[in-house]
Short mmCIF file of C-alpha atoms in Angstrom, two decimals:
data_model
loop_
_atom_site.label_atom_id
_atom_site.label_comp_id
_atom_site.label_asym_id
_atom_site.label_seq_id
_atom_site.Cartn_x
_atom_site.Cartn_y
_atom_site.Cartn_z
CA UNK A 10 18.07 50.96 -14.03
CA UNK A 11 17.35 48.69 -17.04
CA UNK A 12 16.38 45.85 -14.61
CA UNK A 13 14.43 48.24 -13.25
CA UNK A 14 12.81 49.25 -16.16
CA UNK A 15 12.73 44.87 -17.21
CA UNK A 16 10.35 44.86 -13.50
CA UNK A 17 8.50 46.76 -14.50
CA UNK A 18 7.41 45.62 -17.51
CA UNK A 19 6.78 42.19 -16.44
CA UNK A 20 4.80 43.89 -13.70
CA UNK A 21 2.42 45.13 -16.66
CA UNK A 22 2.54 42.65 -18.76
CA UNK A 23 1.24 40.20 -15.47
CA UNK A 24 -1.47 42.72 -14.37
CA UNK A 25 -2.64 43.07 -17.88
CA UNK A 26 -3.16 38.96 -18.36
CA UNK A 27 -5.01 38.99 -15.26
CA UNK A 28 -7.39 41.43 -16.30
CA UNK A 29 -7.50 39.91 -19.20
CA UNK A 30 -8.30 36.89 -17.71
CA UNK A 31 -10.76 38.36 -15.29
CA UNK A 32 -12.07 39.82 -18.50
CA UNK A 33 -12.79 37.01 -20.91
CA UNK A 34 -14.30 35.10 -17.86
CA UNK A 35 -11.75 32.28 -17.39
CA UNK A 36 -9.93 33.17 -14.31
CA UNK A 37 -10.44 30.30 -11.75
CA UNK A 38 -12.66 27.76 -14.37
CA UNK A 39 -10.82 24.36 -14.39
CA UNK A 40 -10.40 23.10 -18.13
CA UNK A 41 -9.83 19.86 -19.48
CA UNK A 42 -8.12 18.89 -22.93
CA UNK A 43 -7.46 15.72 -24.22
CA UNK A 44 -4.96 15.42 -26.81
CA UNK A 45 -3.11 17.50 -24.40
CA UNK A 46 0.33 16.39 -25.19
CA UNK A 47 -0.37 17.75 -29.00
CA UNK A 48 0.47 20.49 -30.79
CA UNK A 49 -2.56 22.46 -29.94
CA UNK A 50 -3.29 20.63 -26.69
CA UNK A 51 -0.05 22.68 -25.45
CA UNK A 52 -1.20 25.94 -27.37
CA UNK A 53 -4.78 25.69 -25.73
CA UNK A 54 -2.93 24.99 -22.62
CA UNK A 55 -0.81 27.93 -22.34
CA UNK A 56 -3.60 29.82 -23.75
CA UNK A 57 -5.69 29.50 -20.93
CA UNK A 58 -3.38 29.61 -18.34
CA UNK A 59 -2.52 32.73 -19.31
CA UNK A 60 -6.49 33.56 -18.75
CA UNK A 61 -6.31 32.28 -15.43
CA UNK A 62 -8.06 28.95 -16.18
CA UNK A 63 -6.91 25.64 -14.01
CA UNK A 64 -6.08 23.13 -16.69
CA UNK A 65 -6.31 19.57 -16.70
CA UNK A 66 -4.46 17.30 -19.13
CA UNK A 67 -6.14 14.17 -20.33
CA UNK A 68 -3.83 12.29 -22.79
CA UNK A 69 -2.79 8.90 -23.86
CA UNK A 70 0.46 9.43 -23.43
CA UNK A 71 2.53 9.29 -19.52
CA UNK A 72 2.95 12.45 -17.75
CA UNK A 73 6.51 14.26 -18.93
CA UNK A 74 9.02 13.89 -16.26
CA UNK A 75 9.08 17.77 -16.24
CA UNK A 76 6.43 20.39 -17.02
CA UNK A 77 6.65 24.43 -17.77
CA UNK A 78 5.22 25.13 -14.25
CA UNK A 79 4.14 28.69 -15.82
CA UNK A 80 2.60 27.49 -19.34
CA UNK A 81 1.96 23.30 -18.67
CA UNK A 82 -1.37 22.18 -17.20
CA UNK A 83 -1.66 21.95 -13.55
CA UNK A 84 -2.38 18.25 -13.87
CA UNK A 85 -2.18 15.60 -15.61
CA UNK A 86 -4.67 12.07 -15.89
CA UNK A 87 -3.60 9.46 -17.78
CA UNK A 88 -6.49 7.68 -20.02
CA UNK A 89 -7.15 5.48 -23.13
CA UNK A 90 -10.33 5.07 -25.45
CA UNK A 91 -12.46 2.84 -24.34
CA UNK A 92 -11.75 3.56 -20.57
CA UNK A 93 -14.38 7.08 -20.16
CA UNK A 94 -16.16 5.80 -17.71
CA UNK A 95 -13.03 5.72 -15.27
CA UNK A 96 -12.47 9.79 -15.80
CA UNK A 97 -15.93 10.53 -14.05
CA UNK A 98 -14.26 11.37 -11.51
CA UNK A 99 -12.35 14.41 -13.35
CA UNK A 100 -15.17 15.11 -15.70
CA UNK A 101 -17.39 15.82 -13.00
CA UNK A 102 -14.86 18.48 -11.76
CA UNK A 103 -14.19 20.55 -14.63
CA UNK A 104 -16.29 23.44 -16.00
CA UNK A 105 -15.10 22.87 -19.72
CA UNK A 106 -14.36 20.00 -21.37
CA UNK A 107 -11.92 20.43 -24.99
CA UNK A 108 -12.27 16.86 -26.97
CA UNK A 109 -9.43 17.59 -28.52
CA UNK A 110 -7.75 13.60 -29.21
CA UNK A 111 -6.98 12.15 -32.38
CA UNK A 112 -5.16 10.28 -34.52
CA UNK A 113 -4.47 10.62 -38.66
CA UNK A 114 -3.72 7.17 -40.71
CA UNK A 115 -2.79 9.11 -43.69
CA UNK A 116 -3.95 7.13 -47.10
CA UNK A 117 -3.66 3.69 -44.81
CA UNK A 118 -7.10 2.21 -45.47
CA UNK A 119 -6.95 -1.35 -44.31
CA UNK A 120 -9.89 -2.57 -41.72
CA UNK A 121 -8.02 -2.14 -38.55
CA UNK A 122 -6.48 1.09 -39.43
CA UNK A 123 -9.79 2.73 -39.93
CA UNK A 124 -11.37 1.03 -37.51
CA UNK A 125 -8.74 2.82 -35.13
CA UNK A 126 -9.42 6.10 -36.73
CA UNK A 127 -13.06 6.00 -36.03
CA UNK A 128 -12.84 4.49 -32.43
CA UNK A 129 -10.42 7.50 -31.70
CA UNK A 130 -11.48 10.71 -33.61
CA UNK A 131 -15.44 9.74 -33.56
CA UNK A 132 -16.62 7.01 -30.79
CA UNK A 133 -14.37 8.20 -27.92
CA UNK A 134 -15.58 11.65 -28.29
CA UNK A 135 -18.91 10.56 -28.67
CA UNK A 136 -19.03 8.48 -25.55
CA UNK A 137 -16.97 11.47 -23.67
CA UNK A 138 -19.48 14.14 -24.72
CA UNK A 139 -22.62 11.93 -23.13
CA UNK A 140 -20.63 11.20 -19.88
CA UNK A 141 -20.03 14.86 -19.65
CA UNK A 142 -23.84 16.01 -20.74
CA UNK A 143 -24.77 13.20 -18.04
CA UNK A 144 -22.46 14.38 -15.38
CA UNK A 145 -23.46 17.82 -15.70
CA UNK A 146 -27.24 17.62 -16.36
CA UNK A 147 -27.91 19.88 -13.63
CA UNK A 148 -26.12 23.22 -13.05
CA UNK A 149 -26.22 25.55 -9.80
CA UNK A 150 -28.24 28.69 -9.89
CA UNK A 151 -26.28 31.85 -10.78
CA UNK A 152 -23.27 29.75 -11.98
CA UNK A 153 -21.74 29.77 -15.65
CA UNK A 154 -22.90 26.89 -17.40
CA UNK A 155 -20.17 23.90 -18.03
CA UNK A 156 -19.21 23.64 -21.85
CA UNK A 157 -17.93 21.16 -24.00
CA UNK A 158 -16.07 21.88 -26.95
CA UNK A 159 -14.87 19.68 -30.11
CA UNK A 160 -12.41 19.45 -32.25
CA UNK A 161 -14.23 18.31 -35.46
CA UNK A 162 -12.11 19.48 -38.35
CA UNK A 163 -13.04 21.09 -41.62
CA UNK A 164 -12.00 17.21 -42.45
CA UNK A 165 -16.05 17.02 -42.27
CA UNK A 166 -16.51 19.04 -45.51
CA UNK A 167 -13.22 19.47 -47.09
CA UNK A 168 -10.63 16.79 -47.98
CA UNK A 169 -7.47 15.46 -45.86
CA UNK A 170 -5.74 13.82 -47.80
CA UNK A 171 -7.04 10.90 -45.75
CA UNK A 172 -10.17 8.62 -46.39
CA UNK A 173 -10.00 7.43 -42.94
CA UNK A 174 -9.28 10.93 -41.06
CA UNK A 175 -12.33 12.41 -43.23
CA UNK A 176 -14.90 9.31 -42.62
CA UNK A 177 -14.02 9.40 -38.57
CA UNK A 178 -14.17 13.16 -38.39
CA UNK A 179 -17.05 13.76 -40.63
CA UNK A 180 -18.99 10.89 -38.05
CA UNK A 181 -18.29 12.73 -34.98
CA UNK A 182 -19.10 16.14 -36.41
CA UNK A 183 -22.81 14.39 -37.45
CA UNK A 184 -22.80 13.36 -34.14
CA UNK A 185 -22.13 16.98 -32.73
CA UNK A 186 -24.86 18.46 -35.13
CA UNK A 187 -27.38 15.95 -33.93
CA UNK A 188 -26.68 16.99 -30.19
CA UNK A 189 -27.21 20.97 -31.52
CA UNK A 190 -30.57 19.80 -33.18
CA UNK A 191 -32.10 18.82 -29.85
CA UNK A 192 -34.89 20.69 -28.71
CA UNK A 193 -34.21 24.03 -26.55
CA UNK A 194 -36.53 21.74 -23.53
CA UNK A 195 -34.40 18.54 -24.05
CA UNK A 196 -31.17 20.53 -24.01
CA UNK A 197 -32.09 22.86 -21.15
CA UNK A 198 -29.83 22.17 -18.37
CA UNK A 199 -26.84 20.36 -20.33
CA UNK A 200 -23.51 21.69 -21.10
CA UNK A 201 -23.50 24.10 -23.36
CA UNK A 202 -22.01 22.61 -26.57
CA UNK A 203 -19.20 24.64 -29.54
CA UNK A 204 -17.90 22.63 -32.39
CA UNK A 205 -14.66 23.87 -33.31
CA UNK A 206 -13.78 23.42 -37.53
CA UNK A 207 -10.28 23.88 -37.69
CA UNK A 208 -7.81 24.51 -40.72
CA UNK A 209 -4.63 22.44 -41.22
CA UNK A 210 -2.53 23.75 -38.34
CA UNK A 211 1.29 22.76 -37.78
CA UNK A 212 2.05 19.22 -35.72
CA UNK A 213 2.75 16.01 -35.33
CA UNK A 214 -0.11 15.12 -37.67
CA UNK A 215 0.04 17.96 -40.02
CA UNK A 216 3.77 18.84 -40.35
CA UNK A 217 3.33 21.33 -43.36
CA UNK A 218 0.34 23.10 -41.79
CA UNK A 219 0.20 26.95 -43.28
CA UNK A 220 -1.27 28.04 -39.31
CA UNK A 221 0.43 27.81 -36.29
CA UNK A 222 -0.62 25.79 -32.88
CA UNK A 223 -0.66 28.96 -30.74
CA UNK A 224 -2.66 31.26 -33.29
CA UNK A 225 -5.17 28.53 -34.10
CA UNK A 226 -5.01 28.60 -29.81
CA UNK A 227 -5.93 32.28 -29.75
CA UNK A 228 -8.27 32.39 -32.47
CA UNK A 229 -10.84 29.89 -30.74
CA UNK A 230 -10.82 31.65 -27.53
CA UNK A 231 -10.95 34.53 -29.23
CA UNK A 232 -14.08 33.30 -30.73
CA UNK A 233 -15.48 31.55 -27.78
CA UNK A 234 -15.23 34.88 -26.02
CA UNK A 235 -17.78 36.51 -28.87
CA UNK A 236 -20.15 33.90 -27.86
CA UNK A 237 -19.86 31.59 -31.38
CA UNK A 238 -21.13 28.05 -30.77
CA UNK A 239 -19.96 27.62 -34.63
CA UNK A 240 -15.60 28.61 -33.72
CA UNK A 241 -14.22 28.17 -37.67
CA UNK A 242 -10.27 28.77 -37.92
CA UNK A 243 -8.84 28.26 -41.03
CA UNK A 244 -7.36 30.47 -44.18
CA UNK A 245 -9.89 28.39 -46.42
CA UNK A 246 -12.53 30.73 -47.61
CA UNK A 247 -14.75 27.90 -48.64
CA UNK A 248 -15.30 26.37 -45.50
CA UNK A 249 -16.19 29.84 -43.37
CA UNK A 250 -19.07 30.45 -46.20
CA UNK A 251 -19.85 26.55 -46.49
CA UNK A 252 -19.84 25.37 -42.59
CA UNK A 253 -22.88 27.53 -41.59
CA UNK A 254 -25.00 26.36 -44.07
CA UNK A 255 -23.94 22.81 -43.69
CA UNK A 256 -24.91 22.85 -40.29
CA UNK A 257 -28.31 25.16 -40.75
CA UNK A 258 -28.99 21.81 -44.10
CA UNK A 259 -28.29 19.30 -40.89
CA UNK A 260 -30.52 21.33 -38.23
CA UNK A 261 -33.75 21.60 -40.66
CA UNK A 262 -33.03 17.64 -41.56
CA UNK A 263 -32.33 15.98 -38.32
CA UNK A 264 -35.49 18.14 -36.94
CA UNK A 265 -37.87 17.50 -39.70
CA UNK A 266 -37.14 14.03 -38.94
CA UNK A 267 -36.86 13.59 -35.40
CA UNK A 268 -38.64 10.90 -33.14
CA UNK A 269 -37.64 10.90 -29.48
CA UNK A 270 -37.72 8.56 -27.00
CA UNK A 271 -36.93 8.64 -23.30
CA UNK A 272 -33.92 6.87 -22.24
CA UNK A 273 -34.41 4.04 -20.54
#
């Protein structure tokens, strides 16, 4: 009787993560994450699975030599910065893209160290979100738009505790705020594009964050499922009331000032 009774709650706990999946509008997408082998790369991971999304792992680091088959991406590509161009392939496949990579040098400040830091968390993302835009200029009729989602890190407005963390993350999150500045004509057709500022979080990087991985995880689906292009996770009080107007300062600049030109 009592395995009886254990069936049948996995039973319901199953057909209620399908409908949730069904629900929230992931079931059958295929997702890649770099950083995937990281803290939150797994949490994000797992999160989606359990949504019914087909997730692809784009990390640095070799494949494990064994995977959760139930909670651990369906695949994984090996890649390093510098090398986008050879993922075209996968980008092209996937209907959201989570830059999600990065690396912290701590209160090392020599040349090469932040030169790392900004090739990593800024450049590589950079150069990732235009293959991406480029691969998926033009989306089918009737189908949900491709996304792209990144990691930026209230590192762009609050202190780390590292120059070199704050400079590279505050540069890509520019970068991201000039891309959300773009005329509605210009960005017509293009991937639609969330910044995610997130709070110090527990890992590998962070080992006395206050949040867990897998709530941060939760929290910016959550989020993404309300529709926020702006996903803000963090117990800081100062950046959910400071973030917004950062980026509406940024949006009134970089359009008062903007001269386009076609690419050539």
């Amino acid at each position: 009787m009592p395995k009886l009774t254990e069936m049948a709650q996995s039973s319901s706990r199953t057909a209620s993560s399908r409908s949730g999946a069904a629900a929230s509008g992931w079931d059958g997408r295929r997702v890649g994450i770099t950083g995937a082998g990281g803290e939150l790369g797994r949490a994000l991971t797992r999160c989606f699975r359990e949504r019914g999304a087909h997730v692809v792992a784009l990390s640095h680091r070799p494949e494990p030599s064994e995977r959760d088959a139930s909670a651990g991406p369906h695949s994984w590509v090996r890649w390093s910065c510098g090398e986008e161009d050879a993922l075209d392939a996968t980008l092209r496949d996937l209907d959201l893209l989570v830059l999600n990579h990065g690396i912290n040098p701590g209160g090392d400040q020599c040349p090469d160290s932040l030169s790392l830091a900004i090739e990593v968390n800024a450049m590589s993302h950079w150069r990732l979100l235009q293959r991406f835009e480029q691969l998926h200029s033009i989306t089918a009729t009737g189908s949900k738009p491709p996304e792209l989602w990144v990691n930026t890190s209230e590192a762009e407005i609050q202190p780390a505790l590292s120059p070199a963390y704050e400079l590279s993350k505050r540069l890509i999150g520019q970068l991201v705020s000039l891309r959300w500045s773009a005329p509605a004509k210009e960005r017509n057709g293009l991937p639609r594009l969330r910044k995610l500022v997130l709070g110090p979080f527990r890992s590998d990087l962070n080992p006395i964050g206050v949040m867990s991985a897998s709530f941060v995880a939760n929290q910016i689906l959550r989020q993404a499922d309300m529709g926020l292009p702006l996903i803000v996770v963090t117990p800081n009080p100062i950046t959910w009331v400071v973030m917004p107007f950062t980026e509406l300062g940024r949006l009134i600049y970089n359009r008062i000032f903007r001269v386009s030109h076609p690419d050539p």
